[in-house]
Structure formats: structure tokens, C-alpha cells
Amino acid sequence: MALFNRVPRAQSPVLHTLIADHSILTLEAQETLGDYAGDEDWAVDISTGTISFGESIFPVQVLGTLEGSVWQWAWHDRGFADRLDHPAISGITELRGRAQELQIPEFAEPAIKIDELSNLGLLPGAGLASVAAQLIGFNAFFGGDTGQATMFFAVDVPLDEPKMEDLNRYTQQAFHNTDNIEDALRLWAAKRNSRVSEIDGGIKVMLPDSTFCEFFLN
């Protein structure tokens, strides 16, 4: 128990903000991954850097493991600790080196408690996993049950062209996980080839197909 008490708690303001700002992007990517995965068994091939769900195969990197409320980064895992240049963890190893630049000390801690981080209404660990995946260039994450813990992977899935009805739904879901939905909408639009313009009392988001929706934020 003494060792557990020495694990620092994730609490940096930048990390909390990034989880909220990525909420719409995360909900979209996770729903898409869920459509591909369905009820299929999952398998990861570290040698090829891929994860498969039946016939669906995607690029993957290892993020870390969650046991209880304690998250451990893959670069601290004994399976990778002596090979920090391993392709399967190259993304988060680089992220570790950028922790000070990003003002997110949690990325440099071997293990952290994440019980105060938002899980975006998904599974425990989702908030941290989503931000880590996005920052290393992947758009989704997958949490696989290993029996004693949940192992998290960054996954890159192809996204369809955005649809307004989907954006409205994701925005409604994300609204409960952020007090600044405008930033989440702006980040989503920047990543999804959509345009944002100011309107009285809010913003207008125009999709690539020229459909649009006005979001009133006051």
C-alpha cells in the first residue's frame, strides 16, 4: 500500500483541458472503431505493429496498462523497458520526451493515478488514452482486457466523411464532459476538413459537403 501511495495523481490542467478538447474527435473515432470491431476477437501483432478484429486490421502502438486506478506507460513495462527504441512504443517514448514542452508531467511519470481524469463516458482510462493516441498521430484507442489489467493501444482507423447528424450527436455527448464545447468543436473541425465561422451567440460549422449547423454557446 505504501508503494501505491507514492504513485502521483494525474492533475495537470493542460491534460484535463486536452481530454475535454478532444472529446468530439474521440467519440467519433471510438464509434467508428466499434463498428469495425463488432463482437470480433482482437489480436495484436507487435512485430508488424497491427491490431486485428476478424478481417479488419489497423496500425497500432502500445500506450500502457491500467490496473485499478493506476496507469503504467508501456515504456516502463518490463517487456519494453530495455528497448525504448522499440517501434511498438516509439510514439509514447517520444511523447515522454515532450512532457515538459507540452506542460504535461504525467507523460514522464512511469505510473500515475487517473481516478480524477474524465473517461468521457467510455471505459476507465479512456480520457488519457484518447489524448495520448491523438498526440502520437493516431485517432482512436482500444482497451483490451488481459485478465488482471486493461492494456491500451493507439489505433488508426479510417473515418468516413463527416455527417451533420453524427456531429450533432457527438456534440451532445461531449457536452457533459467539457465546460468549453466551442474548443472541442473547433478542434474537431480543424481535424475533419470543416470550417468554423462566428455567428451571433455562437459558431457555425460547415462540413465538406457544404451542410452546416449553428451551435449557440451562450
Coordinates of C-alpha atoms in Angstrom, one line a residue:
M1 CA 0.0 0.0 0.0
A2 CA 2.9 2.4 0.7
L3 CA 4.1 1.9 -2.9
F4 CA 0.7 2.6 -4.2
N5 CA 0.5 5.8 -2.2
R6 CA 3.7 7.1 -3.8
V7 CA 2.2 6.9 -7.3
P8 CA 1.4 10.6 -8.3
R9 CA -2.1 11.6 -9.2
A10 CA -2.8 12.9 -12.7
Q11 CA -3.9 16.5 -12.2
S12 CA -2.1 18.9 -14.6
P13 CA -4.6 21.5 -16.0
V14 CA -3.3 21.0 -19.6
L15 CA -4.1 17.3 -19.6
H16 CA -7.6 17.9 -18.2
T17 CA -8.2 20.5 -21.0
L18 CA -6.9 18.3 -23.8
I19 CA -9.2 15.5 -22.8
A20 CA -12.1 17.8 -23.0
D21 CA -11.0 19.5 -26.2
H22 CA -10.6 16.1 -27.9
S23 CA -13.9 14.8 -26.7
I24 CA -15.8 15.1 -30.0
L25 CA -12.9 13.6 -32.0
T26 CA -12.7 10.8 -29.5
L27 CA -16.3 9.9 -29.6
E28 CA -16.4 9.8 -33.4
A29 CA -13.2 7.7 -33.7
Q30 CA -14.3 5.3 -31.0
E31 CA -17.7 4.7 -32.6
T32 CA -16.1 4.0 -35.9
L33 CA -13.6 1.6 -34.3
G34 CA -16.5 -0.1 -32.5
D35 CA -18.3 -0.6 -35.9
Y36 CA -15.2 -2.4 -37.3
A37 CA -14.5 -4.4 -34.2
G38 CA -18.1 -5.5 -33.5
D39 CA -18.0 -8.7 -31.5
E40 CA -14.9 -10.0 -33.1
D41 CA -12.0 -11.2 -31.0
W42 CA -8.9 -8.9 -31.0
A43 CA -5.3 -9.8 -31.6
V44 CA -2.2 -7.6 -31.6
D45 CA 0.9 -8.4 -33.6
I46 CA 3.7 -6.4 -32.1
S47 CA 6.2 -7.5 -34.9
T48 CA 4.0 -5.9 -37.6
G49 CA 2.5 -3.1 -35.5
T50 CA -1.1 -4.1 -36.2
I51 CA -4.3 -5.0 -34.4
S52 CA -6.9 -7.2 -35.9
F53 CA -10.6 -7.7 -35.3
G54 CA -11.6 -10.6 -37.5
E55 CA -10.7 -9.4 -41.0
S56 CA -10.3 -5.8 -40.1
I57 CA -6.6 -4.9 -39.5
F58 CA -5.3 -1.5 -38.4
P59 CA -1.9 0.1 -37.4
V60 CA -1.3 0.0 -33.7
Q61 CA 1.0 1.2 -30.9
V62 CA 1.1 0.2 -27.3
L63 CA 0.2 3.0 -24.9
G64 CA 0.1 1.5 -21.4
T65 CA -1.8 -0.6 -18.9
L66 CA -4.5 0.3 -16.3
E67 CA -4.8 -1.8 -13.2
G68 CA -7.4 -0.4 -10.7
S69 CA -6.8 3.4 -11.0
V70 CA -3.1 3.2 -11.7
W71 CA -1.9 3.7 -15.3
Q72 CA 1.6 2.5 -16.3
W73 CA 3.1 3.7 -19.6
A74 CA 4.4 0.9 -21.9
W75 CA 7.9 2.3 -21.9
H76 CA 8.1 1.5 -18.2
D77 CA 6.7 -2.1 -18.8
R78 CA 9.4 -4.7 -18.2
G79 CA 8.7 -6.1 -21.7
F80 CA 9.9 -2.8 -23.3
A81 CA 11.9 -1.1 -20.6
D82 CA 15.3 -2.2 -22.0
R83 CA 14.3 -1.3 -25.6
L84 CA 12.9 2.2 -25.6
D85 CA 13.5 2.3 -29.4
H86 CA 11.0 -0.5 -29.9
P87 CA 8.7 0.5 -32.8
A88 CA 5.6 -0.6 -30.8
I89 CA 6.2 2.2 -28.2
S90 CA 8.1 4.8 -30.3
G91 CA 5.2 7.2 -30.2
I92 CA 4.8 7.3 -26.4
T93 CA 8.5 7.2 -25.9
E94 CA 8.7 10.4 -27.9
L95 CA 5.8 11.8 -26.0
R96 CA 7.7 11.2 -22.8
G97 CA 10.5 13.4 -24.1
R98 CA 8.0 16.2 -24.9
A99 CA 6.3 16.2 -21.5
Q100 CA 8.0 19.4 -20.4
E101 CA 7.3 21.1 -23.7
L102 CA 3.6 20.1 -23.5
Q103 CA 3.4 21.0 -19.8
I104 CA 2.0 17.6 -19.1
P105 CA 4.3 16.0 -16.5
E106 CA 2.1 12.8 -16.4
F107 CA 3.7 11.8 -19.7
A108 CA 7.1 11.5 -18.0
E109 CA 5.9 9.6 -14.9
P110 CA 6.3 5.8 -15.1
A111 CA 2.9 5.4 -13.4
I112 CA 0.1 7.7 -12.4
K113 CA -3.3 7.5 -10.7
I114 CA -6.0 8.5 -13.1
D115 CA -9.1 8.4 -10.9
E116 CA -9.7 12.1 -11.3
L117 CA -9.5 12.2 -15.1
S118 CA -12.6 12.2 -17.3
N119 CA -13.3 8.9 -19.1
L120 CA -15.7 10.7 -21.5
G121 CA -18.5 8.3 -20.6
L122 CA -16.5 5.4 -22.0
L123 CA -14.3 3.0 -20.1
P124 CA -11.9 3.9 -17.3
G125 CA -8.7 5.3 -18.8
A126 CA -10.4 6.5 -22.0
G127 CA -9.6 10.2 -21.4
L128 CA -5.8 9.6 -21.0
A129 CA -5.7 7.0 -23.8
S130 CA -7.5 9.3 -26.3
V131 CA -5.2 12.2 -25.8
A132 CA -2.1 10.1 -25.9
A133 CA -3.3 8.4 -29.1
Q134 CA -4.1 11.7 -30.8
L135 CA -0.8 13.3 -29.8
I136 CA 1.2 10.5 -31.4
G137 CA -0.8 10.7 -34.6
F138 CA -3.5 8.0 -34.1
N139 CA -7.2 8.8 -34.0
A140 CA -8.6 6.0 -31.7
F141 CA -7.7 3.7 -28.9
F142 CA -8.6 0.2 -27.8
G143 CA -8.6 -1.2 -24.3
G144 CA -8.2 -4.9 -24.2
D145 CA -8.8 -7.0 -21.0
T146 CA -5.7 -9.1 -20.2
G147 CA -7.3 -10.7 -17.1
Q148 CA -5.5 -8.6 -14.4
A149 CA -5.4 -5.3 -16.2
T150 CA -6.6 -3.4 -19.3
M151 CA -3.9 -2.9 -21.9
F152 CA -4.4 0.2 -24.1
F153 CA -3.4 0.6 -27.7
A154 CA -3.4 3.6 -30.1
V155 CA -5.3 2.6 -33.2
D156 CA -5.5 4.3 -36.6
V157 CA -8.9 3.8 -38.2
P158 CA -10.3 5.2 -41.5
L159 CA -13.1 7.7 -40.9
D160 CA -16.0 8.3 -43.3
E161 CA -16.8 11.8 -44.5
P162 CA -18.4 13.6 -41.5
K163 CA -22.2 13.8 -41.4
M164 CA -24.1 16.6 -39.6
E165 CA -26.4 14.3 -37.7
D166 CA -23.4 12.4 -36.3
L167 CA -21.7 15.7 -35.3
N168 CA -24.8 16.8 -33.5
R169 CA -24.9 13.5 -31.6
Y170 CA -21.3 13.6 -30.6
T171 CA -21.6 17.2 -29.6
Q172 CA -24.5 16.4 -27.3
Q173 CA -22.5 13.5 -25.7
A174 CA -19.4 15.6 -25.4
F175 CA -21.3 18.5 -23.7
H176 CA -21.4 16.5 -20.5
N177 CA -17.6 16.2 -20.4
T178 CA -16.4 19.7 -21.1
D179 CA -17.3 23.2 -20.0
N180 CA -16.0 24.6 -23.3
I181 CA -17.7 22.8 -26.1
E182 CA -16.6 25.5 -28.6
D183 CA -13.0 24.5 -28.3
A184 CA -14.0 20.8 -28.9
L185 CA -16.0 21.8 -31.9
R186 CA -13.1 23.9 -33.3
L187 CA -10.6 21.2 -32.8
W188 CA -12.9 18.6 -34.5
A189 CA -13.5 21.0 -37.4
A190 CA -9.7 21.6 -37.9
K191 CA -9.1 17.8 -38.0
R192 CA -12.1 16.9 -40.2
N193 CA -11.7 19.4 -43.1
S194 CA -14.6 21.5 -41.9
R195 CA -14.9 25.3 -41.5
V196 CA -15.9 27.3 -38.5
S197 CA -17.3 30.8 -38.6
E198 CA -18.6 33.2 -36.0
I199 CA -22.3 33.9 -35.6
D200 CA -24.1 36.0 -33.1
G201 CA -24.1 34.0 -29.9
G202 CA -22.1 31.0 -31.2
I203 CA -20.4 29.4 -34.2
K204 CA -21.4 27.8 -37.5
V205 CA -19.7 24.6 -38.5
M206 CA -19.7 23.8 -42.3
L207 CA -18.8 20.3 -43.4
P208 CA -17.0 19.3 -46.6
D209 CA -20.4 18.5 -48.3
S210 CA -21.5 22.2 -47.5
T211 CA -24.1 21.2 -45.0
F212 CA -23.8 23.2 -41.8
C213 CA -25.2 23.6 -38.3
E214 CA -25.2 26.6 -35.9
F215 CA -24.2 26.0 -32.3
F216 CA -25.4 28.6 -29.9
L217 CA -23.0 28.8 -26.9
N218 CA -24.4 31.4 -24.6

